[in-house]
Amino acid sequence: MRIAIIGSGYVGLVSGACFANFGHEIICVDKNKEKIKRLKNGEIPIYEPGLKTIVKENVASGRLIFMDNIQEAIQGVKAIFIAVGTPESRRGEGYADMKYVFGVAKEIAPLIKDYTVIIDKSTVPVGTADRVNEIISEINPQANFDVVSNPEFLREGSAIEDFERPDRIVVGANSEKSLEIMNEIYSPLNVSRNQIVAVDLRTAEMVKLISNAFLSIKIVFANEVADLAEKIHADGIKALIAMGMDGRIGEKFLHPGPGYGGSCFPKDTKSIEKTGQEAGAHLTLVEAAIKANSGRKAGMVRKIIEAMGEKISGKKIACLGLTFKPNTDDLRESPALVILPSLIEKGAQIRAYDPKGMEESKKIIKDIKYRNSSYEACEGADCLVIMTEWDEFRGLDLKKIKNLMKGNIIVDLRNIYYKKRKNVEDIGFEYIGVGFKE
Ligand code: UDX
Ligand code: UDX
């Protein structure tokens, strides 16, 4: 099937490349001409494991092409995915900025000729698909189309696997015809029909938001349990693992750390919180989770300062990891963006290293010394903070690090050395993790 994907970011590009890989004819569109130019030259503007190979193969086979012109791109397509960003419009207020989604709807409306399915893939407030429907009908009353909501559940860093092996595919559709086309689009995926959950438009939009809200609540709960365990001298990590073994609870998303970040959880929780408040049906757990997660970063700053004996002015801190999670170059809402400036403000000198996030970080936090390896970052440091759980930090030569550092403190905000902490201490480190205190 010939399909256009509008917006070639983390979601649009992965979806486009994967659909092409399943044999569809895909046109990925982006208004950012520079991005399209790079893609046409075989450059991938983001870091996502496996993406480069899939893009390369499908471009070579002619199934995946890139364009900056929507008009040209949607000619002869049966389906148009809208995957443009929906950033928070006014910081902290919870409103997703819908101008890009509605802008695309306005742009494609006069161009629709034969029956076309317009699919909303971006994460949007409930009611957006109805509004897209209205916009297109107002501009082009003759347009033959249906709007569908098909939210994405792609985790950065494992987006391709999530795309190819989804737990479920949620399709919000108001007509049999559009549902059939959605089934056809996803038919090459090895999913059973009952994994495709067909619901109405608003329900589909809601599924996405409540899924991310629930996962955020799980993380906040794990973080609060970790804090409690530290105070009462229990092992919070083991307690959470044992709790998660209950099939009704599940072990995933119970890893304590510096708080959730990224382009989705912070935004989606605020969006559904707002919807609840406006509808007069408060989601009190979500409200509490947002508050707790925003305070989490200050808690981590306190943890680091306490570990360093209260005096950090003039001290050197090595920070390993800047991205909000490993295997991505994305820094959106990364805890590092709050924790590091706060330490700098208190007089600390930061030397940081991240395998993929430094280019972006250099644009945002200027008063850090960026280093080319973990070892370089640790030279002369009083304290080492592990901010993101990149695999390459799991196998560090800690003896070498001990010799390079001036001090002997490790604050491991992701608990990657939790299991090996006795070895770490034997080397001479004072090891502080999240959720246990001996
Ligand atoms: C996506 C979803 O769109 C968002 O709703 C969800 O919550 C997170 O994932 P993402 O792919 O991560 O966003 O965003 P980004 O990487 O910024 O990509 C959006 C792309 O759309 C950018 O390349 C941007 O240039 C493009 N765009 C934006 C357009 O082509 N047209 C526009 O009008 C606006
Ligand atoms: C999320 C959703 O999981 C995915 O389905 C889609 O809707 C996009 O948004 P993503 O933001 O890429 O994916 O990453 P995710 O793996 O969900 O992690 C989000 C944040 O939570 C990260 O900052 C991560 O470090 C944190 N996290 C996750 C924890 O602190 N503890 C955990 O146990 C799990």
Coordinates of C-alpha atoms and ligand atoms in Angstrom, one line a residue:
M1 CA 0.0 0.0 0.0
R2 CA 1.2 3.5 -0.8
I3 CA 1.3 5.5 2.5
A4 CA 2.5 8.9 3.5
I5 CA 4.0 9.6 6.9
I6 CA 4.0 13.3 7.8
G7 CA 6.7 14.1 10.4
S8 CA 9.9 12.2 10.3
G9 CA 11.1 12.3 13.9
Y10 CA 11.6 9.6 16.4
V11 CA 8.1 8.2 15.8
G12 CA 7.5 9.0 12.1
L13 CA 10.8 7.8 10.8
V14 CA 10.8 4.6 12.8
S15 CA 7.2 3.9 11.7
G16 CA 7.9 4.7 8.1
A17 CA 11.0 2.6 7.9
C18 CA 9.3 -0.4 9.6
F19 CA 6.2 -0.1 7.3
A20 CA 8.5 -0.1 4.3
N21 CA 10.3 -3.1 5.7
F22 CA 6.9 -4.9 5.7
G23 CA 6.5 -4.2 2.0
H24 CA 4.5 -1.0 1.9
E25 CA 5.5 1.9 -0.3
I26 CA 6.3 4.7 2.1
I27 CA 6.8 8.4 1.6
C28 CA 8.2 10.1 4.7
V29 CA 7.6 13.8 4.8
D30 CA 9.1 16.5 7.0
K31 CA 8.9 20.2 6.7
N32 CA 12.4 20.4 7.9
K33 CA 14.2 20.6 4.6
E34 CA 17.6 20.0 6.1
K35 CA 16.4 16.8 7.8
I36 CA 15.0 15.5 4.4
K37 CA 18.3 16.4 2.7
R38 CA 20.2 14.4 5.3
L39 CA 17.9 11.5 5.0
K40 CA 18.2 11.5 1.2
N41 CA 21.9 11.4 1.6
G42 CA 21.6 8.3 3.8
E43 CA 22.2 10.1 7.1
I44 CA 20.0 9.3 10.0
P45 CA 19.3 12.5 12.1
I46 CA 18.6 10.6 15.3
Y47 CA 20.2 7.7 17.1
E48 CA 17.9 4.6 17.3
P49 CA 19.5 1.1 17.3
G50 CA 18.9 -0.8 14.1
L51 CA 17.2 2.2 12.3
K52 CA 20.1 3.0 9.9
T53 CA 20.1 -0.5 8.4
I54 CA 16.4 -0.7 7.9
V55 CA 16.3 2.8 6.3
K56 CA 19.3 1.9 4.0
E57 CA 17.8 -1.4 2.8
N58 CA 14.4 0.1 2.1
V59 CA 15.7 3.2 0.4
A60 CA 17.8 0.9 -1.8
S61 CA 14.7 -1.2 -2.6
G62 CA 12.8 1.9 -3.5
R63 CA 10.1 1.3 -0.9
L64 CA 11.1 4.3 1.2
I65 CA 11.5 7.8 -0.1
F66 CA 11.8 11.2 1.6
M67 CA 10.2 14.5 0.6
D68 CA 9.6 17.9 2.1
N69 CA 6.5 18.6 0.0
I70 CA 3.2 17.3 1.4
Q71 CA 1.3 18.0 -1.8
E72 CA 3.5 15.8 -3.9
A73 CA 3.9 13.2 -1.2
I74 CA 0.2 12.4 -0.7
Q75 CA -0.6 11.9 -4.4
G76 CA -2.1 8.4 -4.9
V77 CA -1.8 7.4 -1.2
K78 CA -4.5 5.4 0.5
A79 CA -3.4 6.4 4.0
I80 CA -1.7 9.4 5.6
F81 CA -0.1 9.1 9.1
I82 CA 0.2 12.3 11.1
A83 CA 3.4 11.9 13.2
V84 CA 4.4 15.5 13.8
G85 CA 5.4 16.6 17.3
T86 CA 2.9 17.7 20.0
P87 CA 5.2 19.5 22.5
E88 CA 3.9 21.1 25.6
S89 CA 2.7 24.5 24.5
R90 CA 3.2 26.5 27.7
R91 CA 5.7 24.9 29.9
G92 CA 4.2 23.2 32.9
E93 CA 0.6 23.9 32.0
G94 CA -0.1 20.5 30.5
Y95 CA -1.5 21.7 27.1
A96 CA -0.1 19.8 24.2
D97 CA 0.6 22.2 21.3
M98 CA -1.8 21.0 18.6
K99 CA -0.8 23.6 16.0
Y100 CA 1.3 21.2 14.0
V101 CA -1.3 18.4 13.9
F102 CA -4.1 20.8 12.9
G103 CA -1.7 22.5 10.5
V104 CA -1.2 19.2 8.7
A105 CA -5.0 18.6 8.6
K106 CA -5.5 22.0 7.0
E107 CA -2.8 21.4 4.5
I108 CA -4.0 18.0 3.4
A109 CA -7.7 18.9 3.4
P110 CA -8.0 20.5 0.0
L111 CA -5.8 17.8 -1.6
I112 CA -7.9 14.8 -0.7
K113 CA -9.5 13.2 -3.8
D114 CA -10.1 9.4 -3.6
Y115 CA -11.0 7.8 -0.3
T116 CA -8.1 8.3 2.2
V117 CA -7.6 7.3 5.8
I118 CA -6.0 10.0 7.9
I119 CA -4.3 8.4 10.9
D120 CA -3.3 10.2 14.0
K121 CA -0.1 8.7 15.4
S122 CA 1.1 11.6 17.5
T123 CA 0.1 11.6 21.1
V124 CA -2.8 14.0 21.4
P125 CA -5.5 15.0 23.9
V126 CA -8.8 13.1 23.7
G127 CA -11.0 14.7 21.1
T128 CA -8.3 15.6 18.6
A129 CA -9.4 13.1 15.9
D130 CA -12.9 14.7 16.0
R131 CA -11.3 18.1 15.6
V132 CA -9.2 16.9 12.6
N133 CA -12.3 15.5 11.1
E134 CA -14.1 18.8 11.4
I135 CA -11.1 20.8 10.1
I136 CA -10.9 18.6 6.9
S137 CA -14.7 18.6 6.4
E138 CA -14.9 22.4 6.8
I139 CA -12.2 23.1 4.3
N140 CA -13.2 20.4 1.8
P141 CA -16.8 19.3 2.3
Q142 CA -16.5 16.9 -0.7
A143 CA -13.5 15.1 0.8
N144 CA -13.9 11.3 0.9
F145 CA -12.0 10.3 4.1
D146 CA -12.0 8.8 7.6
V147 CA -9.9 9.8 10.5
V148 CA -8.4 7.0 12.6
S149 CA -6.4 7.2 15.9
N150 CA -3.5 4.7 16.1
P151 CA -1.3 5.7 19.0
E152 CA 2.3 4.7 19.1
F153 CA 3.8 2.7 22.0
L154 CA 7.4 2.9 20.8
R155 CA 10.1 3.2 23.5
E156 CA 13.2 5.1 22.3
G157 CA 16.1 2.8 22.2
S158 CA 14.0 -0.3 21.4
A159 CA 11.5 1.4 19.0
I160 CA 12.1 -1.1 16.2
E161 CA 11.5 -4.1 18.3
D162 CA 8.4 -2.4 19.8
F163 CA 7.1 -1.8 16.3
E164 CA 7.8 -5.3 15.1
R165 CA 6.6 -7.1 18.2
P166 CA 3.9 -5.0 19.7
D167 CA 1.9 -6.1 22.8
R168 CA -1.2 -4.6 21.1
I169 CA -2.1 -2.3 18.2
V170 CA -4.8 0.2 19.2
V171 CA -7.0 1.4 16.4
G172 CA -9.7 4.0 17.0
A173 CA -12.0 4.0 14.0
N174 CA -15.5 5.1 13.2
S175 CA -16.0 3.1 10.0
E176 CA -15.6 -0.5 8.8
K177 CA -13.8 0.7 5.7
S178 CA -11.1 2.5 7.6
L179 CA -10.7 -0.4 10.0
E180 CA -10.2 -2.7 7.0
I181 CA -7.4 -0.5 5.7
M182 CA -5.8 -0.4 9.1
N183 CA -5.9 -4.2 9.2
E184 CA -4.3 -4.3 5.8
I185 CA -1.6 -1.9 6.8
Y186 CA -0.7 -4.0 9.9
S187 CA -1.3 -7.4 8.2
P188 CA 2.4 -8.1 7.4
L189 CA 3.2 -7.9 11.1
N190 CA 3.0 -11.2 12.8
V191 CA 0.2 -10.2 15.1
S192 CA -3.0 -12.1 15.8
R193 CA -6.3 -10.3 15.0
N194 CA -7.1 -10.1 18.7
Q195 CA -3.9 -8.1 19.3
I196 CA -5.5 -5.4 17.2
V197 CA -7.8 -3.6 19.6
A198 CA -10.5 -1.8 17.7
V199 CA -12.3 1.0 19.6
D200 CA -13.8 4.3 18.9
L201 CA -11.6 7.4 18.3
R202 CA -11.8 8.9 21.8
T203 CA -11.1 5.6 23.5
A204 CA -8.0 5.0 21.4
E205 CA -6.7 8.5 22.3
M206 CA -7.4 7.7 25.9
V207 CA -5.6 4.3 25.9
K208 CA -2.3 6.0 25.0
L209 CA -2.5 8.6 27.7
I210 CA -3.6 6.3 30.5
S211 CA -0.9 3.7 29.5
N212 CA 1.8 6.2 29.9
A213 CA 0.2 7.7 33.0
F214 CA 0.0 4.2 34.7
L215 CA 3.6 3.4 33.8
S216 CA 4.7 6.8 35.3
I217 CA 2.8 6.0 38.5
K218 CA 4.6 2.7 38.7
I219 CA 8.0 4.4 38.5
V220 CA 7.0 7.0 41.0
F221 CA 5.9 4.3 43.4
A222 CA 9.2 2.5 42.9
N223 CA 11.1 5.7 43.7
E224 CA 9.1 6.4 46.8
V225 CA 9.5 2.8 48.0
A226 CA 13.3 3.3 47.4
D227 CA 13.3 6.4 49.6
L228 CA 11.4 4.6 52.3
A229 CA 13.7 1.5 52.2
E230 CA 16.8 3.8 52.6
K231 CA 15.2 5.3 55.7
I232 CA 14.2 2.0 57.3
H233 CA 17.3 0.1 56.3
A234 CA 15.5 -2.4 54.1
D235 CA 16.6 -3.4 50.6
G236 CA 14.1 -1.6 48.3
I237 CA 15.4 -3.3 45.2
K238 CA 14.8 -6.8 46.4
A239 CA 11.4 -5.7 47.9
L240 CA 10.3 -4.3 44.5
I241 CA 11.5 -7.4 42.6
A242 CA 9.6 -9.7 45.0
M243 CA 6.5 -7.5 44.7
G244 CA 6.7 -7.4 40.9
M245 CA 6.8 -11.3 40.8
D246 CA 3.1 -11.1 41.6
G247 CA 1.6 -11.5 38.1
R248 CA -1.0 -9.0 39.0
I249 CA 1.6 -6.4 39.5
G250 CA 4.4 -7.3 37.0
E251 CA 8.1 -6.6 37.4
K252 CA 8.5 -4.0 34.6
F253 CA 8.8 -0.2 35.2
L254 CA 9.7 -0.7 38.9
H255 CA 13.3 0.4 38.7
P256 CA 14.0 3.3 41.0
G257 CA 16.1 6.1 39.6
P258 CA 16.4 9.9 39.1
G259 CA 12.8 10.2 37.9
Y260 CA 11.1 9.6 34.5
G261 CA 11.9 11.8 31.6
G262 CA 11.6 11.7 27.8
S263 CA 9.2 13.1 25.3
C264 CA 6.2 11.2 26.5
F265 CA 5.8 10.5 30.2
P266 CA 6.2 14.1 31.5
K267 CA 3.9 15.5 28.7
D268 CA 1.3 12.7 28.7
T269 CA 0.8 12.7 32.4
K270 CA 0.2 16.5 32.4
S271 CA -2.1 16.2 29.4
I272 CA -4.4 13.5 31.0
E273 CA -4.2 15.4 34.4
K274 CA -5.5 18.5 32.6
T275 CA -8.2 16.5 30.8
G276 CA -9.4 15.1 34.1
Q277 CA -9.5 18.5 35.8
E278 CA -11.4 20.0 33.0
A279 CA -13.9 17.2 32.9
G280 CA -14.4 17.4 36.7
A281 CA -12.9 13.8 37.1
H282 CA -9.6 14.3 38.8
L283 CA -6.9 11.7 38.4
T284 CA -5.5 12.2 41.8
L285 CA -2.8 9.5 41.4
V286 CA -1.6 11.1 38.2
E287 CA -1.6 14.5 39.9
A288 CA 0.5 13.1 42.8
A289 CA 2.9 11.3 40.4
I290 CA 3.6 14.5 38.5
K291 CA 4.4 16.3 41.7
A292 CA 6.6 13.5 43.0
N293 CA 8.5 13.2 39.8
S294 CA 9.2 16.9 39.6
G295 CA 10.6 16.9 43.2
R296 CA 12.6 13.8 42.4
K297 CA 15.5 15.7 40.8
A298 CA 16.0 17.9 43.8
G299 CA 16.0 14.7 45.9
M300 CA 18.8 13.3 43.8
V301 CA 20.8 16.6 44.1
R302 CA 20.5 16.3 47.9
K303 CA 21.6 12.6 47.7
I304 CA 24.8 13.6 45.8
I305 CA 25.6 16.5 48.2
E306 CA 25.0 14.3 51.2
A307 CA 27.3 11.6 49.7
M308 CA 30.0 14.2 49.2
G309 CA 29.9 15.3 52.8
E310 CA 27.7 18.4 52.3
K311 CA 30.5 20.5 50.7
I312 CA 30.5 20.5 46.9
S313 CA 31.7 24.0 46.1
G314 CA 34.9 23.7 44.1
K315 CA 34.6 19.9 43.9
K316 CA 34.8 17.9 40.7
I317 CA 31.9 15.6 39.8
A318 CA 32.2 13.1 36.9
C319 CA 28.8 12.5 35.3
L320 CA 28.3 9.4 33.2
G321 CA 25.2 9.7 31.1
L322 CA 23.1 12.7 30.0
T323 CA 20.2 11.3 28.0
F324 CA 16.9 10.5 29.7
K325 CA 17.5 6.8 29.1
P326 CA 20.2 4.7 27.3
N327 CA 20.3 3.9 23.5
T328 CA 19.0 7.3 22.4
D329 CA 20.5 10.7 21.8
D330 CA 17.4 12.3 23.2
L331 CA 17.7 14.7 26.1
R332 CA 14.1 15.8 26.3
E333 CA 13.1 16.1 30.0
S334 CA 16.2 14.3 31.0
P335 CA 16.8 14.4 34.8
A336 CA 20.4 15.4 34.0
L337 CA 19.1 18.8 32.7
V338 CA 17.9 19.7 36.2
I339 CA 20.4 17.8 38.4
L340 CA 23.6 19.1 36.7
P341 CA 22.7 22.8 36.6
S342 CA 21.7 22.6 40.2
L343 CA 25.0 21.1 41.2
I344 CA 26.8 23.7 39.1
E345 CA 24.9 26.5 40.8
K346 CA 26.1 25.1 44.1
G347 CA 29.7 25.5 42.9
A348 CA 30.5 22.0 41.6
Q349 CA 32.5 21.5 38.5
I350 CA 31.1 18.9 36.1
R351 CA 32.9 16.7 33.7
A352 CA 30.5 14.7 31.7
Y353 CA 30.5 11.9 29.1
D354 CA 27.6 10.3 27.2
P355 CA 27.9 7.9 24.3
K356 CA 25.3 9.7 22.1
G357 CA 23.9 12.7 24.0
M358 CA 26.8 15.1 24.1
E359 CA 26.1 17.0 20.9
E360 CA 22.6 17.9 22.0
S361 CA 23.7 18.5 25.6
K362 CA 26.4 21.0 24.5
K363 CA 23.6 23.2 23.1
I364 CA 21.7 23.1 26.4
I365 CA 24.2 23.0 29.3
K366 CA 27.3 25.1 28.4
D367 CA 29.1 25.2 31.7
I368 CA 30.1 21.6 31.7
K369 CA 33.4 20.1 30.5
Y370 CA 32.5 17.4 28.0
R371 CA 34.9 14.5 27.9
N372 CA 35.5 11.8 25.2
S373 CA 35.3 8.8 27.5
S374 CA 34.2 7.6 30.9
Y375 CA 37.8 7.5 32.0
E376 CA 38.6 11.0 30.9
A377 CA 35.5 12.3 32.7
C378 CA 36.7 10.6 35.9
E379 CA 40.2 12.2 36.0
G380 CA 40.7 14.1 39.2
A381 CA 37.0 13.7 40.2
D382 CA 35.9 13.8 43.8
C383 CA 32.7 11.9 43.0
L384 CA 31.3 9.8 40.2
V385 CA 27.6 10.0 39.4
I386 CA 26.0 7.5 37.1
M387 CA 23.0 9.2 35.6
T388 CA 22.0 6.9 32.7
E389 CA 22.4 3.1 32.5
W390 CA 24.2 2.8 29.2
D391 CA 25.6 -0.7 28.7
E392 CA 29.2 0.6 28.3
F393 CA 29.1 1.9 31.9
R394 CA 28.3 -1.5 33.3
G395 CA 31.7 -3.0 32.5
L396 CA 34.0 -0.1 33.5
D397 CA 37.5 -0.9 34.8
L398 CA 36.7 0.4 38.3
K399 CA 40.3 -0.1 39.5
K400 CA 41.5 2.2 36.8
I401 CA 38.7 4.7 37.7
K402 CA 39.7 4.6 41.3
N403 CA 43.3 5.5 40.3
L404 CA 42.1 8.3 38.1
M405 CA 39.8 9.8 40.6
K406 CA 40.8 12.1 43.5
G407 CA 37.9 11.0 45.7
N408 CA 36.3 7.6 46.2
I409 CA 32.5 8.2 46.0
I410 CA 30.2 6.6 43.5
V411 CA 26.6 7.7 43.4
D412 CA 24.8 5.2 41.1
L413 CA 21.4 6.7 40.3
R414 CA 20.6 3.7 38.2
N415 CA 21.9 0.9 40.5
I416 CA 23.9 -0.7 37.7
Y417 CA 26.6 -1.8 40.2
Y418 CA 24.0 -2.8 42.8
K419 CA 24.7 -6.5 42.4
K420 CA 28.5 -6.0 42.4
R421 CA 28.6 -3.4 45.2
K422 CA 30.7 -5.6 47.4
N423 CA 33.4 -5.7 44.7
V424 CA 33.1 -2.0 44.2
E425 CA 33.6 -1.4 47.9
D426 CA 36.5 -3.8 48.0
I427 CA 38.3 -1.6 45.4
G428 CA 38.0 1.2 47.9
F429 CA 34.9 3.1 46.8
E430 CA 32.1 4.3 48.9
Y431 CA 29.1 3.1 46.9
I432 CA 25.7 4.8 47.2
G433 CA 22.7 3.6 45.1
V434 CA 19.0 4.2 45.1
G435 CA 16.8 2.2 47.4
F436 CA 19.2 0.6 49.9
K437 CA 21.5 1.7 52.6
E438 CA 23.6 -0.6 54.6
Ligands
UDX1 C1 6.3 11.9 18.5 C2 4.8 12.3 18.6 O1 4.5 13.1 17.5 C3 4.5 13.0 19.9 O2 3.1 13.3 19.9 C4 4.7 11.9 20.9 O3 4.3 12.3 22.1 C5 6.2 11.7 20.9 O4 6.6 11.2 19.7 P1 8.6 12.7 18.0 O5 8.6 11.8 16.8 O6 9.4 12.2 19.2 O7 7.1 13.0 18.4 O8 9.0 14.2 17.7 P2 10.1 14.8 16.8 O9 11.3 13.8 16.8 O10 10.3 16.2 17.2 O11 9.5 14.7 15.3 C6 8.5 15.4 14.8 C7 8.9 15.8 13.3 O12 7.8 16.4 12.7 C8 10.1 16.7 13.2 O13 11.0 16.1 12.3 C9 9.5 18.0 12.6 O14 10.3 18.7 11.7 C10 8.2 17.4 11.9 N1 7.2 18.4 11.6 C11 6.7 19.1 12.6 C12 6.7 18.5 10.3 O15 7.1 17.8 9.4 N2 5.6 19.4 10.1 C13 5.1 20.1 11.1 O16 4.2 20.9 10.9 C14 5.7 20.0 12.4
UDX2 C1 7.6 5.8 26.5 C2 6.6 4.6 26.5 O1 7.2 3.5 27.2 C3 6.3 4.1 25.0 O2 5.3 3.1 25.0 C4 5.8 5.3 24.2 O3 4.5 5.7 24.5 C5 6.8 6.5 24.3 O4 7.0 6.8 25.7 P1 10.2 6.2 26.2 O5 9.8 7.6 26.8 O6 11.0 6.1 25.0 O7 8.8 5.4 26.0 O8 11.0 5.4 27.4 P2 10.6 4.5 28.6 O9 11.4 3.3 28.5 O10 9.1 4.3 28.8 O11 11.2 5.3 29.8 C6 10.7 6.6 30.2 C7 11.4 7.1 31.4 O12 11.1 6.4 32.6 C8 12.9 7.2 31.3 O13 13.4 8.4 31.8 C9 13.4 6.0 32.1 O14 14.7 6.1 32.6 C10 12.3 6.0 33.2 N1 12.1 4.7 33.9 C11 11.6 3.6 33.2 C12 12.5 4.5 35.2 O15 13.0 5.4 35.9 N2 12.3 3.3 35.8 C13 11.7 2.2 35.1 O16 11.6 1.2 35.7 C14 11.4 2.4 33.8

